[in-house]
Amino acid sequence: MPRSWKRTVLAVLLGVVAVGGVVQPASAGVATAANPATWSPPSTLVTPLNQVWSHQESTYGNLYGFRNYGWDQVFANGGYLNFCVRWDSSAPVSASLRDRIHAKLAEQYRKWVDLVVGHNNWPYATVPIKVVGWAVRDRATLQWSDNSVDVYVNDIRENAPQCAEPCGRFFVRDGQYRNCPGGVPRHYDQSLWLTAGMGGGAGGDWGQRMGSEYFVNNLNTGDMTILLHEIGHTFGLDDFYDWTPSGVGGFIMKAGSSPRITDFDAWMFRDWWRHLKNRYGY
């Protein structure tokens, strides 16, 4: 699908994802804000945070005008996100594996969203993540018969199975989903696009893409590094291929430098909320 949000990234995770699908530690965890109800970053992060925002203002084509960041999607729904899985693989998926994929997606999303809970007038205690559909080439790939999710078969776009476009926020921006068979409850805001043999990943307002093998092999890891990085892009966070803000080291949005969300990532995320919250009346 066309990318209306600029970030599509091949995350080169050197020194981060180790053999056996185990993510190796490389940085400290995220500290809670000293005063989470306000904008109160540690003094050591004020300068690099300002550098990052200034860089985004100068390099993003429509930073403030774009209206389909992950933030916009959460507020359009009143506090939740729906997903459809594009299973771009011939590997079979059992009901058990399906449920584990759903649970891992929700778990990793929580790692980002929890960073703004109680912070600077963020209104939601949780942002539930629900998978409402799967897209495949062959229905026999999905080894379940229940109707817990909608199943889309052999609808191909970008040489990959595609979830129904009339149900997708990327394609329908008025929020009505008049031509979606399940209507608003069965619409999807983002796609989790899992492609056999893919290295690295991509992310934007449309969702996240990475290798299907990578995702399945990392279901037991605490931090699914590529997914976390790509979720960051969905909420607007930048890449750092050619520069590093002053005084900070490894962080997940600088691909290859941290396997998990760091304190600096957390404050960059909160900075997006600080700059966009007025559009939602906060």
Tab-separated table of C-alpha atoms in Angstrom, residues 74-75 78-80 110 112-119 121-128 282:
chain	number	residue	atom	x	y	z
A	74	VAL	CA	-6.544	6.045	19.366
A	75	PHE	CA	-8.597	9.204	19.768
A	78	GLY	CA	-12.217	6.644	21.840
A	79	GLY	CA	-9.318	4.697	23.293
A	80	TYR	CA	-8.660	1.411	21.448
A	110	ARG	CA	1.343	-1.765	26.063
A	112	TRP	CA	4.638	2.144	24.612
A	113	VAL	CA	1.182	3.218	25.728
A	114	ASP	CA	1.929	2.686	29.414
A	115	LEU	CA	4.562	5.419	29.103
A	116	VAL	CA	1.879	8.113	28.841
A	117	VAL	CA	-0.657	6.715	31.305
A	118	GLY	CA	-1.155	9.404	33.949
A	119	HIS	CA	1.194	11.756	32.104
A	121	ASN	CA	-3.426	14.802	30.866
A	122	TRP	CA	-3.338	11.587	28.816
A	123	PRO	CA	-6.947	10.405	29.274
A	124	TYR	CA	-6.772	6.611	28.911
A	125	ALA	CA	-5.730	4.119	31.570
A	126	THR	CA	-5.393	1.430	28.894
A	127	VAL	CA	-5.588	1.210	25.107
A	128	PRO	CA	-7.002	-2.234	24.290
A	282	TYR	CA	-6.070	18.432	26.136
